[in-house]
CSV table of C-alpha atoms in Angstrom, one decimal:
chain,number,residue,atom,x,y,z
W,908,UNK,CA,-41.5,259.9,145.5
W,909,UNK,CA,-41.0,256.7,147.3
W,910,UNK,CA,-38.5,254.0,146.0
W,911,UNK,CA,-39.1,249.8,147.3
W,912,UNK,CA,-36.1,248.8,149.1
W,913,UNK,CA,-36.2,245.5,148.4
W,914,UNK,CA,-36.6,245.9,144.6
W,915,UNK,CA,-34.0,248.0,144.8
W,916,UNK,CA,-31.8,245.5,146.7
W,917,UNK,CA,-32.5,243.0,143.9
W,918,UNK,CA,-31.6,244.8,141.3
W,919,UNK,CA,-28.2,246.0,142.9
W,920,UNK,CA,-27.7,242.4,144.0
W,921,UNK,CA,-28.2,240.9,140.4
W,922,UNK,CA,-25.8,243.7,138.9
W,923,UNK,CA,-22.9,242.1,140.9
W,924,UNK,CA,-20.6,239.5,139.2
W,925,UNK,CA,-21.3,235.7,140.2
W,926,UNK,CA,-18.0,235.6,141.2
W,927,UNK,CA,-18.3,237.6,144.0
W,928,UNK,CA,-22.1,236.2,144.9
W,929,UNK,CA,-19.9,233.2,145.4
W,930,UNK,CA,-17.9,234.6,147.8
W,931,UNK,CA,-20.0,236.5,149.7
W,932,UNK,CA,-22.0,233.6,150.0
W,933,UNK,CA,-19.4,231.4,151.2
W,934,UNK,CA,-18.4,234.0,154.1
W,935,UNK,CA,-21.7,233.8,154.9
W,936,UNK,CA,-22.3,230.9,155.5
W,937,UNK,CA,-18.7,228.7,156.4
W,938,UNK,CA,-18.4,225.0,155.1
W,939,UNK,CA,-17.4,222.8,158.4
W,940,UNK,CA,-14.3,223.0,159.1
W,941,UNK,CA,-11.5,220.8,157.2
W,942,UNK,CA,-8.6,219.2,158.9
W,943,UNK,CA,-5.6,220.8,159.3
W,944,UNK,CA,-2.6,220.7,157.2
W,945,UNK,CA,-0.8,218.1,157.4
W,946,UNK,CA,-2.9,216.1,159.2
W,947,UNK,CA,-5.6,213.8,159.1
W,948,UNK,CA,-8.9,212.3,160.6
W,949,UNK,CA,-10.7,209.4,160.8
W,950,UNK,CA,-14.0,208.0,161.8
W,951,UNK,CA,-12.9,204.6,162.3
W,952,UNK,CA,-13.1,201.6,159.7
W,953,UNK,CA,-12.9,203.2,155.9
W,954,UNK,CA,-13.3,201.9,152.3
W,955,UNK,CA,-16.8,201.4,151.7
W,956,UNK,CA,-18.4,198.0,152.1
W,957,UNK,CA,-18.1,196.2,155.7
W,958,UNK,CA,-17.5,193.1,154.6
W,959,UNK,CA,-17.4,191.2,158.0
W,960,UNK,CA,-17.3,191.9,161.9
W,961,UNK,CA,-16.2,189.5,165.0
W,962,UNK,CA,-16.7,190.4,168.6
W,963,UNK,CA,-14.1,188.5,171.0
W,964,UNK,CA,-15.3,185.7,173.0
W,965,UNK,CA,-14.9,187.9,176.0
W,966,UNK,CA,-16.2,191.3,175.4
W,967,UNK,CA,-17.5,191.8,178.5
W,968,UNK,CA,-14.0,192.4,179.7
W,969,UNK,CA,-12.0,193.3,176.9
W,970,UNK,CA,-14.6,195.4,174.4
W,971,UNK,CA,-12.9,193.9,171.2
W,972,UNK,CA,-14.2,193.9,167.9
W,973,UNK,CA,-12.3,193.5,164.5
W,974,UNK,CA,-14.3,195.1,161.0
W,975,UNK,CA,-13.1,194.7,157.6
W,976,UNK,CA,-14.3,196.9,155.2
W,977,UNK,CA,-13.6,196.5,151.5
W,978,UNK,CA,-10.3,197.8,150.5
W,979,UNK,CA,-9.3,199.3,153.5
W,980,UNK,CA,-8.1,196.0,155.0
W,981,UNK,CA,-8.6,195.4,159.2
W,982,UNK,CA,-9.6,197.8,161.7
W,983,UNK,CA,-9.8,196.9,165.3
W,984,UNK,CA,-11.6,199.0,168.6
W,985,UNK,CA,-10.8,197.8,172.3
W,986,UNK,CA,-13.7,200.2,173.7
W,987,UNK,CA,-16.5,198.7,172.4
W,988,UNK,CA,-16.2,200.7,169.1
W,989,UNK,CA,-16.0,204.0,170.7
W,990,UNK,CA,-12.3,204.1,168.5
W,991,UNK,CA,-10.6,202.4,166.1
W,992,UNK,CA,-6.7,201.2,164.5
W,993,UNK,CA,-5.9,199.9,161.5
W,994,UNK,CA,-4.4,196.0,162.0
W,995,UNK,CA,-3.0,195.4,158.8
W,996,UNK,CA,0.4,194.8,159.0
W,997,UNK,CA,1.7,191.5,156.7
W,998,UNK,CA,-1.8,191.9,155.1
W,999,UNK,CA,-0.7,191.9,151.0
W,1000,UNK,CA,-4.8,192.6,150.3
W,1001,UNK,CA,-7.1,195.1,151.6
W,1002,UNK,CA,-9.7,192.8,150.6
W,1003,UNK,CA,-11.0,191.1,153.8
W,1004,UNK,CA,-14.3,188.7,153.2
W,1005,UNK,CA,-14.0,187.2,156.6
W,1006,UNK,CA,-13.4,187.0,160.0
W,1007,UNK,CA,-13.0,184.7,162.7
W,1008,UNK,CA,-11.7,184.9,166.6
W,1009,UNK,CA,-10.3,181.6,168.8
W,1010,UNK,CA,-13.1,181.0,171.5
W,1011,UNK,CA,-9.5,181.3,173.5
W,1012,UNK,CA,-8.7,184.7,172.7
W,1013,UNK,CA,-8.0,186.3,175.6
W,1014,UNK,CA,-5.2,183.9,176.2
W,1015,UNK,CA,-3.9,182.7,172.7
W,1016,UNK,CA,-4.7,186.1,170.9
W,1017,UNK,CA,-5.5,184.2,167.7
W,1018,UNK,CA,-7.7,185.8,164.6
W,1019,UNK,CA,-8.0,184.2,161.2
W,1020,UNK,CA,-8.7,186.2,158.2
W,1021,UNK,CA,-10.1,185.4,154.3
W,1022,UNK,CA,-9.1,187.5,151.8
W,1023,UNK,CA,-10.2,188.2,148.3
W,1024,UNK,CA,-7.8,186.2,146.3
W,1025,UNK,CA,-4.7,186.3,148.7
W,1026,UNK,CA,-5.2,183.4,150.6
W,1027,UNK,CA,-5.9,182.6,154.4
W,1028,UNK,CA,-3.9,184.9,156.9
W,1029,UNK,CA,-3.6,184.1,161.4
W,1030,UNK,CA,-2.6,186.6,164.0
W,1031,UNK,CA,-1.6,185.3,167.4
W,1032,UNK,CA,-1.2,188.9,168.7
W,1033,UNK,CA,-4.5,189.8,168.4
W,1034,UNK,CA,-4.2,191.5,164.8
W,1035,UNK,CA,-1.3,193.1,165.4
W,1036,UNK,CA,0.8,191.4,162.9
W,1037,UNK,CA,0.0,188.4,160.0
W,1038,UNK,CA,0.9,186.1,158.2
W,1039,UNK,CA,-0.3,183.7,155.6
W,1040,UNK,CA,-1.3,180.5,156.5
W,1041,UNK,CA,-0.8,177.2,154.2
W,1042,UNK,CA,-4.2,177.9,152.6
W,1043,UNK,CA,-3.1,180.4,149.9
W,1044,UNK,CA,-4.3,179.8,146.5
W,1045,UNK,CA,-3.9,182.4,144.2
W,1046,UNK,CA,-7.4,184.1,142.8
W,1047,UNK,CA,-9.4,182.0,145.0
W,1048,UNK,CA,-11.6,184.0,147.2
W,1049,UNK,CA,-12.3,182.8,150.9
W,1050,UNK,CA,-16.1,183.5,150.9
W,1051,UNK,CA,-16.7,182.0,154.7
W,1052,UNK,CA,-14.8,181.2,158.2
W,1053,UNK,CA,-15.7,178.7,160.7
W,1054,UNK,CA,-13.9,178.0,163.9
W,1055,UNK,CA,-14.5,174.9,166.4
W,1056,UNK,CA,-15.9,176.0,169.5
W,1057,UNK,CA,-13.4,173.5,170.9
W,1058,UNK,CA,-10.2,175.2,169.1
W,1059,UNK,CA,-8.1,175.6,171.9
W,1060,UNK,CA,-7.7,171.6,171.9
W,1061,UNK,CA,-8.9,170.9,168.4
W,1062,UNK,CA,-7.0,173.4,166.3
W,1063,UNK,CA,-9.8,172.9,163.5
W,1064,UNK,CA,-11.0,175.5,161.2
W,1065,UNK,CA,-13.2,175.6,158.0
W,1066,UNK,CA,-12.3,177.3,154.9
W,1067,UNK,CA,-15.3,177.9,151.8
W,1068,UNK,CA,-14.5,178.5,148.7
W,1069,UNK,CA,-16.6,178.8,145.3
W,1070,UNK,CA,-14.6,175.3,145.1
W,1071,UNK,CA,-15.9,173.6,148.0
W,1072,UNK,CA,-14.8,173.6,151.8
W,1073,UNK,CA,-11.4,172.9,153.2
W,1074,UNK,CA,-10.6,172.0,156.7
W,1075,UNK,CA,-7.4,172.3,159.0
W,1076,UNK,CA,-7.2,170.5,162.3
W,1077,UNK,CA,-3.5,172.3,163.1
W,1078,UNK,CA,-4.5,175.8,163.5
W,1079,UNK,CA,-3.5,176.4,159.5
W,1080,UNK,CA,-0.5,174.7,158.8
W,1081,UNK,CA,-2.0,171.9,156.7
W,1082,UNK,CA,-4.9,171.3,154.7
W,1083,UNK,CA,-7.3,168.6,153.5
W,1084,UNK,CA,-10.8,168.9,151.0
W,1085,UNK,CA,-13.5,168.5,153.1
W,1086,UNK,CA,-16.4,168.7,150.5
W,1087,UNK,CA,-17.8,165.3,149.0
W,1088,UNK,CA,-21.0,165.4,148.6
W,1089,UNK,CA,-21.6,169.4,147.7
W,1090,UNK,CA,-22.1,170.7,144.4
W,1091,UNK,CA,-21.2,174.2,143.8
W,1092,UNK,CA,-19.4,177.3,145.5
W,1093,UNK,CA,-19.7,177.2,148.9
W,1094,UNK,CA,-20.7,181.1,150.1
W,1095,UNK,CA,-21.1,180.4,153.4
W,1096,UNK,CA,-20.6,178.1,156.8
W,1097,UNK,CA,-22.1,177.3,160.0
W,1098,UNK,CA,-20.6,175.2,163.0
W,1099,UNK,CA,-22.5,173.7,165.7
W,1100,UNK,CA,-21.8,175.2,168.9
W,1101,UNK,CA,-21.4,171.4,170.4
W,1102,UNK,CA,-19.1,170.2,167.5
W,1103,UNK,CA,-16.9,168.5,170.1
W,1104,UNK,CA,-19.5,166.2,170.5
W,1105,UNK,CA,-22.1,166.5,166.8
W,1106,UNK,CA,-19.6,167.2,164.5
W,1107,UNK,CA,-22.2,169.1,162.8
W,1108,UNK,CA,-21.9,171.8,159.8
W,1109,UNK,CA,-23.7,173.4,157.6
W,1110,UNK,CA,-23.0,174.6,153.9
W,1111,UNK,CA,-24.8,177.2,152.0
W,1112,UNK,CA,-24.1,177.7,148.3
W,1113,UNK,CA,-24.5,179.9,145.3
W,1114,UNK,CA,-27.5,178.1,143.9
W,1115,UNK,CA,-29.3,178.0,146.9
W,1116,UNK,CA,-28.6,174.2,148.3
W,1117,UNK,CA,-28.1,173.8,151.8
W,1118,UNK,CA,-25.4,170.5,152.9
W,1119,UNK,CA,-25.2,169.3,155.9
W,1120,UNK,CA,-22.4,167.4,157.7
W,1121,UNK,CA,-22.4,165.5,161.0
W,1122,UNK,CA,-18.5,163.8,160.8
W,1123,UNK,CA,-16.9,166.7,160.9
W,1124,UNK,CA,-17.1,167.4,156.8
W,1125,UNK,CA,-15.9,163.8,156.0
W,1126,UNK,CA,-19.0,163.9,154.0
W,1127,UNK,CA,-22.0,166.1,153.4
W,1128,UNK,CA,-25.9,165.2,152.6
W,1129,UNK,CA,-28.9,167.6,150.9
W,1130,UNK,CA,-30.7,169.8,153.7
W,1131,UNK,CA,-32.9,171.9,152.0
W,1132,UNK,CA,-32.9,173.9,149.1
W,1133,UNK,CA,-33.9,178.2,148.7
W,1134,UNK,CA,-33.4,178.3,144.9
W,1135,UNK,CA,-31.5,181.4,145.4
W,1136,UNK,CA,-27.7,181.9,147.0
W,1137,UNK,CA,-27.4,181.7,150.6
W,1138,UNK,CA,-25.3,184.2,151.7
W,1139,UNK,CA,-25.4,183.2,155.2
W,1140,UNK,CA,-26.1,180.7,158.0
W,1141,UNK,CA,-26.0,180.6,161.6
W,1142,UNK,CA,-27.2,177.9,164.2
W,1143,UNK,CA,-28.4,178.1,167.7
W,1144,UNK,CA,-26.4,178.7,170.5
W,1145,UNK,CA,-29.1,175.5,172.0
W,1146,UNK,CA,-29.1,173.7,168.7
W,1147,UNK,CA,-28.4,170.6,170.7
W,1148,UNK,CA,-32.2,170.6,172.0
W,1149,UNK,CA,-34.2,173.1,169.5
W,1150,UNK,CA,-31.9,172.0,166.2
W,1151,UNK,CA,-32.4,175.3,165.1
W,1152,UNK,CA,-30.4,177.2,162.0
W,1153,UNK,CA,-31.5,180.1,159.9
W,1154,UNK,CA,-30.7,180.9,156.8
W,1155,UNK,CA,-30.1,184.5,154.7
W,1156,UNK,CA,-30.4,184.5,151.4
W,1157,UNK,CA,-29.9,186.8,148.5
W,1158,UNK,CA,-33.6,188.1,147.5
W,1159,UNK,CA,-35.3,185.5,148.9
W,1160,UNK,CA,-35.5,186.6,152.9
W,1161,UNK,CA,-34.9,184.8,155.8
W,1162,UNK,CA,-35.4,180.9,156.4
W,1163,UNK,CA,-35.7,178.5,159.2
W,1164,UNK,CA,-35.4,175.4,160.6
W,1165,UNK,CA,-36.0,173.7,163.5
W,1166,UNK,CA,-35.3,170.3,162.4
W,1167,UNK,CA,-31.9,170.4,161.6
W,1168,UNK,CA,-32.2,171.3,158.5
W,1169,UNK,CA,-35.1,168.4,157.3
W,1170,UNK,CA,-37.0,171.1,156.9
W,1171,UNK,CA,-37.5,174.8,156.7
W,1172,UNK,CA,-40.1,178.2,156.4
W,1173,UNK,CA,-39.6,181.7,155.5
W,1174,UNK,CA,-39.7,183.9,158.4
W,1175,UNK,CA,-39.8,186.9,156.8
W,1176,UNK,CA,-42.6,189.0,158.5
W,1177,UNK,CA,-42.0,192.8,158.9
């Protein structure tokens, strides 16, 4: 008489406990291993949501890029990534919205940071410690950063809130409004690249208008509306000849404009 192995083998493999199915499987086939005790890993920038990233003006050279992700505060990599360390201390938030470097990093160090509620924080040792500027109401979130390309000279940096925008023109010891003529929270900013000479900005907010400012945000006019919230803007590094700016919005796509603004299209193909 002749007995099937493998029915056999079934049958002595389901009269074993679970238990021990467990752990025969387990041996089998090892899990990858955990750290060690005591100690801990880490794959860089951690907490979920990346809220924001800036590269340094000269990357090229110096491979520097700050991340926030939500929670987990500031991370920053000198190699282009490859690694990263946590830059949070004098941070009282781990909530980081956004970011913003000086065009004269590599010399004045300087990084500005928007927080969730905690107000506006400066480094000028490149994110290796912080501290809060004058801009610190309490519960207000800073939803967008812009810096002047001309910083260095200017000092000036913009500050959007769901209450409007704000500008400093000392590096962030003092602040003015710098929002008549918008209506609603201000989600994000865009800065001309030739502000030193345009003084031109532009405003995106919740319910989808687009403002425009060429004084510097002493006032602000209409420039096109999405009918849903623009979450962000960004203008041509040439927008002195092509006056281009494009705008993201939230379920709507991409637009653009190469008018300044008088006009835009969807450019969402693909």
């Amino acid at each position: 008489m002749t007995t099937d192995k493998s029915i056999t083998g079934a049958r002595l493999f389901a009269a074993i406990p679970p238990l021990v199915v467990l752990v025969i499987l387990l041996l089998a086939f090892p899990a990858a291993a955990p750290a060690g005790r005591n100690q801990w890993t880490s794959s860089g920038p951690y907490g979920g949501d990346i809220n924001t990233m800036a590269v340094s003006p000269g990357f090229a050279s110096d491979h520097t890029v700050f991340a926030s992700a939500f929670g987990g505060g500031i991370f920053k990599s000198t190699d282009g990534g490859a690694s990263w360390s946590t830059a949070n201390s004098g941070l009282e938030t781990g909530d980081v919205n956004s970011l913003v470097l000086s065009p004269g990093y590599a010399s004045d160090h300087t990084v500005f940071a928007g927080t969730s509620g905690a107000g506006l924080y400066k480094s000028t040792d490149g994110g290796a410690s912080w501290s809060v500027t004058a801009f610190s109401p309490t519960f207000v979130d800073i939803n967008s950063l812009v810096i002047s390309p001309g910083y260095t000279s200017d000092h000036t940096i913009f500050v959007a809130t769901d209450n409007g925008v704000s500008r400093s023109s000392d590096g962030g010891d003092s602040w003015v409004t710098a929002q008549n003529g918008i209506t609603g929270a201000v989600k994000s900013l865009a800065i001309s690249p030739y502000y030193a000479a345009d003084h031109t900005l532009f405003a995106g907010t919740l319910s989808g208008a687009v403002f425009k400012s060429t004084n510097g945000g002493a006032s602000w006019s209409a420039a096109g509306s999405m009918f849903t919230e623009i979450k962000s803007l960004t203008v041509s590094p040439n927008y002195a000849i092509d006056h281009t700016v494009f705008a993201g919005t939230d379920g709507g796509g991409v637009f653009k404009s190469t008018d300044g603004g008088a006009s835009w299209s969807t450019v969402n193909n693909g």
